[in-house]
Amino acid sequence: MLNNTDNLNYSELLAVLGEARMKRVHWLDTVDSTNLYLRELARNGAEDGTVVIAGSQSKGRGRLGRSFSSPEGGIYMSWLLRPECPPAQAVNLTAWVSVAVADAIFDVYGVHPGIKWVNDLVMNTKKICGILTEMSAEEGHINYIIVGIGINVNAEKFPDELRNIASSLYMETGKQIKRAELIGAVIHRLDILRTKWPDEKYKAEYLASYRRDNITTGRHVTLVSGDSCREAFTESIDDDFALVVRLPDGSREHINSGEVSVKGIYGEK
Ligand code: BTN
């Protein structure tokens, strides 16, 4: 069910973002996926900073080929970057973005979500935001990067199969807000990030927030990579945002892909 006062539309966005910013924003009531829509715009030359925002998605895409439930009441947005850096330097972008979105949530709600490695935002053990980064690159050159952000904002309940995993900012904080306000805060934080990323001199700032808010370290976890699962203890986050784990044989690894399943989070036993 939706907050009756939260009628997200073009004029609400214009009021919050202003005319200059709205020139690079594409608003759609509904779409299959904002990432796919933005990909078409990117292929046709859309510029750095272009944003696509939708009220709902029929084929929301998640990490690792999963779907992302995208009913009305959430925020579904994708952001285009055309950085000059080599593709390898872009691997930590998603971690920087998770910090930026967490900061935007703090700006609006006054509460800091946790970060579940690698880039889920979590409140009270449940997921309230997912981030999907997709890159097009060739011969050591980045054509474009699309960062998709899905935030559960005003939902009052979730289907049975997601009830232990997902929640909304409304359900966790009791605050109903206008989605346009949170979109404004997210875009503000992304604009700041864009002036800093991928400059090494700002990395320490984002890394410190990422470490502070991380709920994945100091825990017994299962590392999931494709079909393989391994038990491990998570020790820390290294300087490249990778997860440092200790395996049962005492060896250490720096993990920078795949997923971790954490006991007590998302209903994991
Ligand atoms: C994940 O948690 O697996 C990532 C979810 C990313 C969802 C967002 S919603 C906006 C953008 N469009 C998509 O189709 N996916 C991303």
mmCIF file of C-alpha atoms and ligand atoms in Angstrom:
data_model
loop_
_atom_site.group_PDB
_atom_site.id
_atom_site.type_symbol
_atom_site.label_atom_id
_atom_site.label_comp_id
_atom_site.label_asym_id
_atom_site.label_seq_id
_atom_site.Cartn_x
_atom_site.Cartn_y
_atom_site.Cartn_z
ATOM 1 C CA MET A 1 0.000 0.000 0.000
ATOM 2 C CA LEU A 2 1.164 3.529 -0.657
ATOM 3 C CA ASN A 3 1.521 6.724 1.232
ATOM 4 C CA ASN A 4 -1.363 8.817 -0.164
ATOM 5 C CA THR A 5 0.644 12.021 -0.024
ATOM 6 C CA ASP A 6 3.542 10.501 -1.963
ATOM 7 C CA ASN A 7 2.458 11.097 -5.523
ATOM 8 C CA LEU A 8 5.739 10.825 -7.401
ATOM 9 C CA ASN A 9 5.524 12.538 -10.781
ATOM 10 C CA TYR A 10 7.375 14.963 -13.050
ATOM 11 C CA SER A 11 6.297 18.126 -11.203
ATOM 12 C CA GLU A 12 7.277 16.725 -7.797
ATOM 13 C CA LEU A 13 10.729 15.916 -9.195
ATOM 14 C CA LEU A 14 11.022 19.322 -10.866
ATOM 15 C CA ALA A 15 10.171 21.054 -7.584
ATOM 16 C CA VAL A 16 12.943 19.178 -5.764
ATOM 17 C CA LEU A 17 15.622 18.961 -8.457
ATOM 18 C CA GLY A 18 15.171 22.258 -10.280
ATOM 19 C CA GLU A 19 15.127 22.930 -14.026
ATOM 20 C CA ALA A 20 18.855 22.604 -14.692
ATOM 21 C CA ARG A 21 19.116 19.123 -13.094
ATOM 22 C CA MET A 22 15.840 17.971 -14.689
ATOM 23 C CA LYS A 23 17.401 18.463 -18.153
ATOM 24 C CA ARG A 24 19.367 15.262 -17.525
ATOM 25 C CA VAL A 25 16.533 13.364 -15.803
ATOM 26 C CA HIS A 26 14.161 11.039 -17.645
ATOM 27 C CA TRP A 27 11.017 10.297 -15.618
ATOM 28 C CA LEU A 28 8.810 7.313 -16.473
ATOM 29 C CA ASP A 29 5.684 6.153 -14.631
ATOM 30 C CA THR A 30 6.690 2.586 -15.302
ATOM 31 C CA VAL A 31 9.352 0.773 -17.345
ATOM 32 C CA ASP A 32 10.766 -2.738 -17.703
ATOM 33 C CA SER A 33 14.086 -1.733 -16.097
ATOM 34 C CA THR A 34 15.656 1.697 -15.666
ATOM 35 C CA ASN A 35 19.087 0.117 -16.310
ATOM 36 C CA LEU A 36 17.912 -1.250 -19.678
ATOM 37 C CA TYR A 37 16.242 2.044 -20.590
ATOM 38 C CA LEU A 38 19.389 3.990 -19.729
ATOM 39 C CA ARG A 39 21.508 1.525 -21.687
ATOM 40 C CA GLU A 40 19.630 2.506 -24.846
ATOM 41 C CA LEU A 41 20.131 6.188 -24.048
ATOM 42 C CA ALA A 42 23.848 5.545 -23.412
ATOM 43 C CA ARG A 43 24.237 3.733 -26.738
ATOM 44 C CA ASN A 44 22.681 6.782 -28.380
ATOM 45 C CA GLY A 45 25.170 9.175 -26.796
ATOM 46 C CA ALA A 46 23.494 10.291 -23.534
ATOM 47 C CA GLU A 47 25.891 12.331 -21.443
ATOM 48 C CA ASP A 48 27.581 11.688 -18.109
ATOM 49 C CA GLY A 49 25.135 12.423 -15.298
ATOM 50 C CA THR A 50 21.983 11.324 -17.153
ATOM 51 C CA VAL A 51 19.479 9.756 -14.759
ATOM 52 C CA VAL A 52 16.421 7.585 -15.424
ATOM 53 C CA ILE A 53 13.789 7.372 -12.664
ATOM 54 C CA ALA A 54 10.678 5.183 -12.710
ATOM 55 C CA GLY A 55 7.687 4.776 -10.405
ATOM 56 C CA SER A 56 7.736 1.003 -10.881
ATOM 57 C CA GLN A 57 9.505 -1.638 -12.985
ATOM 58 C CA SER A 58 8.069 -4.753 -14.618
ATOM 59 C CA LYS A 59 11.464 -6.492 -15.021
ATOM 60 C CA GLY A 60 13.674 -5.027 -12.303
ATOM 61 C CA ARG A 61 17.132 -6.579 -12.575
ATOM 62 C CA GLY A 62 19.240 -7.616 -9.600
ATOM 63 C CA ARG A 63 22.828 -8.832 -9.190
ATOM 64 C CA LEU A 64 23.895 -12.280 -10.311
ATOM 65 C CA GLY A 65 21.051 -12.518 -12.837
ATOM 66 C CA ARG A 66 18.325 -12.253 -10.210
ATOM 67 C CA SER A 67 15.163 -10.174 -10.461
ATOM 68 C CA PHE A 68 14.486 -7.156 -8.236
ATOM 69 C CA SER A 69 10.911 -6.732 -7.011
ATOM 70 C CA SER A 70 9.916 -3.187 -8.022
ATOM 71 C CA PRO A 71 6.312 -2.305 -7.075
ATOM 72 C CA GLU A 72 5.008 1.259 -6.779
ATOM 73 C CA GLY A 73 6.154 2.994 -3.618
ATOM 74 C CA GLY A 74 9.863 2.413 -4.182
ATOM 75 C CA ILE A 75 12.592 4.392 -5.914
ATOM 76 C CA TYR A 76 14.050 2.854 -9.070
ATOM 77 C CA MET A 77 16.761 4.913 -10.672
ATOM 78 C CA SER A 78 19.793 4.515 -12.904
ATOM 79 C CA TRP A 79 22.731 6.869 -13.264
ATOM 80 C CA LEU A 80 25.122 7.151 -16.206
ATOM 81 C CA LEU A 81 28.857 7.775 -15.906
ATOM 82 C CA ARG A 82 31.461 8.138 -18.639
ATOM 83 C CA PRO A 83 34.706 8.183 -16.664
ATOM 84 C CA GLU A 84 38.133 8.501 -18.268
ATOM 85 C CA CYS A 85 39.726 5.900 -15.967
ATOM 86 C CA PRO A 86 40.706 2.342 -17.013
ATOM 87 C CA PRO A 87 38.031 -0.347 -16.390
ATOM 88 C CA ALA A 88 40.018 -1.926 -13.520
ATOM 89 C CA GLN A 89 39.824 1.327 -11.553
ATOM 90 C CA ALA A 90 36.012 1.281 -11.719
ATOM 91 C CA VAL A 91 35.568 -1.870 -9.644
ATOM 92 C CA ASN A 92 35.096 0.049 -6.395
ATOM 93 C CA LEU A 93 32.453 2.448 -7.783
ATOM 94 C CA THR A 94 29.551 0.426 -6.377
ATOM 95 C CA ALA A 95 31.031 0.565 -2.886
ATOM 96 C CA TRP A 96 31.383 4.370 -3.124
ATOM 97 C CA VAL A 97 27.763 4.557 -4.316
ATOM 98 C CA SER A 98 26.532 2.474 -1.376
ATOM 99 C CA VAL A 99 28.138 5.048 0.935
ATOM 100 C CA ALA A 100 26.546 7.922 -1.012
ATOM 101 C CA VAL A 101 23.065 6.356 -0.867
ATOM 102 C CA ALA A 102 23.480 5.524 2.842
ATOM 103 C CA ASP A 103 24.402 9.181 3.435
ATOM 104 C CA ALA A 104 21.324 10.329 1.489
ATOM 105 C CA ILE A 105 19.126 8.073 3.636
ATOM 106 C CA PHE A 106 20.720 9.597 6.733
ATOM 107 C CA ASP A 107 20.077 13.110 5.338
ATOM 108 C CA VAL A 108 16.342 12.360 5.076
ATOM 109 C CA TYR A 109 15.644 9.907 7.921
ATOM 110 C CA GLY A 110 18.411 10.733 10.409
ATOM 111 C CA VAL A 111 19.308 7.021 10.583
ATOM 112 C CA HIS A 112 22.324 5.308 9.027
ATOM 113 C CA PRO A 113 21.586 1.992 7.288
ATOM 114 C CA GLY A 114 24.159 -0.783 7.538
ATOM 115 C CA ILE A 115 26.080 -1.948 4.480
ATOM 116 C CA LYS A 116 26.089 -5.662 3.748
ATOM 117 C CA TRP A 117 29.092 -6.456 1.588
ATOM 118 C CA VAL A 118 29.219 -5.825 -1.189
ATOM 119 C CA ASN A 119 26.563 -3.195 -1.675
ATOM 120 C CA ASP A 120 23.204 -3.944 -0.048
ATOM 121 C CA LEU A 121 21.844 -1.405 2.415
ATOM 122 C CA VAL A 122 20.251 -3.021 5.432
ATOM 123 C CA MET A 123 18.125 -1.960 8.388
ATOM 124 C CA ASN A 124 17.402 -4.277 11.301
ATOM 125 C CA THR A 125 18.709 -7.321 9.367
ATOM 126 C CA LYS A 126 16.578 -6.680 6.254
ATOM 127 C CA LYS A 127 17.440 -5.297 2.842
ATOM 128 C CA ILE A 128 16.127 -1.838 2.043
ATOM 129 C CA CYS A 129 18.274 -1.034 -0.993
ATOM 130 C CA GLY A 130 20.115 -2.884 -3.755
ATOM 131 C CA ILE A 131 22.630 -1.542 -6.260
ATOM 132 C CA LEU A 132 23.471 -3.014 -9.661
ATOM 133 C CA THR A 133 26.414 -1.638 -11.647
ATOM 134 C CA GLU A 134 26.797 -2.545 -15.316
ATOM 135 C CA MET A 135 29.769 -1.477 -17.439
ATOM 136 C CA SER A 136 30.443 -1.380 -21.170
ATOM 137 C CA ALA A 137 34.173 -1.364 -21.916
ATOM 138 C CA GLU A 138 36.556 -2.368 -24.697
ATOM 139 C CA GLU A 139 40.315 -2.317 -25.231
ATOM 140 C CA GLY A 140 41.004 -0.872 -21.818
ATOM 141 C CA HIS A 141 38.498 1.954 -22.339
ATOM 142 C CA ILE A 142 35.162 2.478 -20.567
ATOM 143 C CA ASN A 143 32.301 3.377 -22.917
ATOM 144 C CA TYR A 144 29.883 3.914 -20.047
ATOM 145 C CA ILE A 145 28.866 2.685 -16.606
ATOM 146 C CA ILE A 146 25.262 2.421 -15.455
ATOM 147 C CA VAL A 147 24.592 2.340 -11.723
ATOM 148 C CA GLY A 148 21.065 1.135 -10.866
ATOM 149 C CA ILE A 149 19.678 1.882 -7.411
ATOM 150 C CA GLY A 150 16.493 0.359 -6.003
ATOM 151 C CA ILE A 151 15.229 1.607 -2.628
ATOM 152 C CA ASN A 152 12.223 0.226 -0.753
ATOM 153 C CA VAL A 153 10.696 3.430 0.560
ATOM 154 C CA ASN A 154 7.018 3.444 1.501
ATOM 155 C CA ALA A 155 5.966 -0.210 1.151
ATOM 156 C CA GLU A 156 3.872 -1.415 4.104
ATOM 157 C CA LYS A 157 4.413 -5.122 3.519
ATOM 158 C CA PHE A 158 6.209 -7.627 1.324
ATOM 159 C CA PRO A 159 5.088 -10.923 -0.198
ATOM 160 C CA ASP A 160 5.656 -14.015 1.979
ATOM 161 C CA GLU A 161 8.750 -15.119 0.068
ATOM 162 C CA LEU A 162 10.498 -11.784 0.762
ATOM 163 C CA ARG A 163 9.220 -11.120 4.267
ATOM 164 C CA ASN A 164 12.396 -12.279 6.059
ATOM 165 C CA ILE A 165 14.695 -10.693 3.505
ATOM 166 C CA ALA A 166 13.337 -7.301 2.502
ATOM 167 C CA SER A 167 11.824 -4.341 4.273
ATOM 168 C CA SER A 168 11.132 -0.681 3.562
ATOM 169 C CA LEU A 169 12.391 2.528 5.122
ATOM 170 C CA TYR A 170 8.827 3.202 6.247
ATOM 171 C CA MET A 171 8.542 -0.185 7.961
ATOM 172 C CA GLU A 172 11.884 0.252 9.751
ATOM 173 C CA THR A 173 11.689 3.932 10.721
ATOM 174 C CA GLY A 174 7.928 4.583 10.892
ATOM 175 C CA LYS A 175 8.472 7.690 8.719
ATOM 176 C CA GLN A 176 6.530 8.177 5.510
ATOM 177 C CA ILE A 177 8.272 10.573 3.178
ATOM 178 C CA LYS A 178 7.837 11.920 -0.310
ATOM 179 C CA ARG A 179 10.007 9.839 -2.607
ATOM 180 C CA ALA A 180 10.968 13.001 -4.520
ATOM 181 C CA GLU A 181 12.682 14.258 -1.368
ATOM 182 C CA LEU A 182 14.820 11.120 -1.069
ATOM 183 C CA ILE A 183 15.569 11.151 -4.811
ATOM 184 C CA GLY A 184 16.795 14.739 -4.389
ATOM 185 C CA ALA A 185 19.058 13.666 -1.520
ATOM 186 C CA VAL A 186 20.429 10.683 -3.500
ATOM 187 C CA ILE A 187 21.155 12.792 -6.585
ATOM 188 C CA HIS A 188 22.828 15.426 -4.412
ATOM 189 C CA ARG A 189 25.097 12.763 -2.870
ATOM 190 C CA LEU A 190 25.816 11.202 -6.297
ATOM 191 C CA ASP A 191 26.745 14.619 -7.708
ATOM 192 C CA ILE A 192 29.224 15.057 -4.844
ATOM 193 C CA LEU A 193 30.586 11.552 -5.449
ATOM 194 C CA ARG A 194 31.040 12.349 -9.156
ATOM 195 C CA THR A 195 33.316 15.281 -8.338
ATOM 196 C CA LYS A 196 35.486 12.909 -6.228
ATOM 197 C CA TRP A 197 35.384 9.452 -7.807
ATOM 198 C CA PRO A 198 37.733 7.826 -8.851
ATOM 199 C CA ASP A 199 40.328 10.265 -7.453
ATOM 200 C CA GLU A 200 42.497 8.316 -4.990
ATOM 201 C CA LYS A 201 42.717 11.288 -2.669
ATOM 202 C CA TYR A 202 39.047 10.940 -1.712
ATOM 203 C CA LYS A 203 39.062 7.157 -1.353
ATOM 204 C CA ALA A 204 39.939 7.200 2.350
ATOM 205 C CA GLU A 205 36.793 9.218 3.128
ATOM 206 C CA TYR A 206 34.467 6.708 1.408
ATOM 207 C CA LEU A 207 36.429 3.737 2.734
ATOM 208 C CA ALA A 208 36.101 4.993 6.306
ATOM 209 C CA SER A 209 32.302 5.282 5.988
ATOM 210 C CA TYR A 210 32.105 1.922 4.219
ATOM 211 C CA ARG A 211 34.047 0.241 7.034
ATOM 212 C CA ARG A 212 32.139 2.050 9.781
ATOM 213 C CA ASP A 213 28.714 1.016 8.472
ATOM 214 C CA ASN A 214 29.654 -2.485 7.343
ATOM 215 C CA ILE A 215 27.698 -5.204 9.087
ATOM 216 C CA THR A 216 29.550 -8.036 7.362
ATOM 217 C CA THR A 217 32.818 -8.005 9.291
ATOM 218 C CA GLY A 218 33.574 -9.936 12.476
ATOM 219 C CA ARG A 219 31.118 -12.692 11.588
ATOM 220 C CA HIS A 220 30.948 -16.307 10.570
ATOM 221 C CA VAL A 221 29.677 -16.365 6.999
ATOM 222 C CA THR A 222 29.201 -18.570 3.985
ATOM 223 C CA LEU A 223 31.008 -17.377 0.857
ATOM 224 C CA VAL A 224 28.868 -18.076 -2.180
ATOM 225 C CA SER A 225 30.416 -18.065 -5.636
ATOM 226 C CA GLY A 226 28.408 -19.736 -8.394
ATOM 227 C CA ASP A 227 27.592 -23.232 -7.078
ATOM 228 C CA SER A 228 30.364 -23.286 -4.501
ATOM 229 C CA CYS A 229 29.887 -22.439 -0.825
ATOM 230 C CA ARG A 230 32.677 -22.074 1.765
ATOM 231 C CA GLU A 231 32.555 -21.271 5.460
ATOM 232 C CA ALA A 232 34.742 -18.373 6.590
ATOM 233 C CA PHE A 233 35.226 -15.707 9.233
ATOM 234 C CA THR A 234 35.153 -12.112 7.955
ATOM 235 C CA GLU A 235 38.004 -10.079 9.423
ATOM 236 C CA SER A 236 38.000 -6.688 7.708
ATOM 237 C CA ILE A 237 37.582 -4.634 4.544
ATOM 238 C CA ASP A 238 40.869 -3.984 2.724
ATOM 239 C CA ASP A 239 41.934 -0.734 1.022
ATOM 240 C CA ASP A 240 40.219 -1.824 -2.211
ATOM 241 C CA PHE A 241 36.847 -2.505 -0.505
ATOM 242 C CA ALA A 242 37.453 -6.281 -0.745
ATOM 243 C CA LEU A 243 36.412 -8.540 2.112
ATOM 244 C CA VAL A 244 39.295 -10.108 4.039
ATOM 245 C CA VAL A 245 38.296 -13.565 5.267
ATOM 246 C CA ARG A 246 39.956 -16.291 7.315
ATOM 247 C CA LEU A 247 39.243 -19.814 6.116
ATOM 248 C CA PRO A 248 38.995 -22.865 8.405
ATOM 249 C CA ASP A 249 42.576 -23.917 7.487
ATOM 250 C CA GLY A 250 43.838 -20.583 8.840
ATOM 251 C CA SER A 251 44.605 -19.046 5.423
ATOM 252 C CA ARG A 252 43.396 -15.588 4.428
ATOM 253 C CA GLU A 253 41.751 -14.443 1.197
ATOM 254 C CA HIS A 254 40.692 -11.099 -0.180
ATOM 255 C CA ILE A 255 37.261 -11.590 -1.748
ATOM 256 C CA ASN A 256 36.099 -9.125 -4.374
ATOM 257 C CA SER A 257 33.268 -10.910 -6.118
ATOM 258 C CA GLY A 258 30.377 -13.245 -5.347
ATOM 259 C CA GLU A 259 28.267 -12.990 -2.254
ATOM 260 C CA VAL A 260 28.300 -13.631 1.463
ATOM 261 C CA SER A 261 25.491 -15.166 3.388
ATOM 262 C CA VAL A 262 25.511 -13.908 6.991
ATOM 263 C CA LYS A 263 23.806 -15.710 9.864
ATOM 264 C CA GLY A 264 20.940 -13.641 11.265
ATOM 265 C CA ILE A 265 20.744 -11.359 8.195
ATOM 266 C CA TYR A 266 17.938 -11.892 5.638
ATOM 267 C CA GLY A 267 16.600 -14.687 7.852
ATOM 268 C CA GLU A 268 19.739 -16.865 7.338
ATOM 269 C CA LYS A 269 20.043 -19.574 9.990
HETATM 270 C C1 BTN B 1 20.503 -6.267 -6.159
HETATM 271 O O1 BTN B 1 20.304 -6.047 -4.965
HETATM 272 O O2 BTN B 1 20.618 -7.415 -6.605
HETATM 273 C C2 BTN B 1 20.593 -5.096 -7.087
HETATM 274 C C3 BTN B 1 19.241 -4.506 -7.329
HETATM 275 C C4 BTN B 1 19.283 -3.271 -8.219
HETATM 276 C C5 BTN B 1 17.897 -2.788 -8.531
HETATM 277 C C6 BTN B 1 17.910 -1.498 -9.297
HETATM 278 S S1 BTN B 1 16.311 -0.781 -9.394
HETATM 279 C C7 BTN B 1 16.869 0.362 -10.554
HETATM 280 C C8 BTN B 1 17.808 -0.370 -11.491
HETATM 281 N N1 BTN B 1 17.069 -1.008 -12.564
HETATM 282 C C9 BTN B 1 17.131 -2.326 -12.498
HETATM 283 O O3 BTN B 1 16.565 -3.105 -13.296
HETATM 284 N N2 BTN B 1 17.860 -2.711 -11.444
HETATM 285 C C10 BTN B 1 18.399 -1.574 -10.737
#
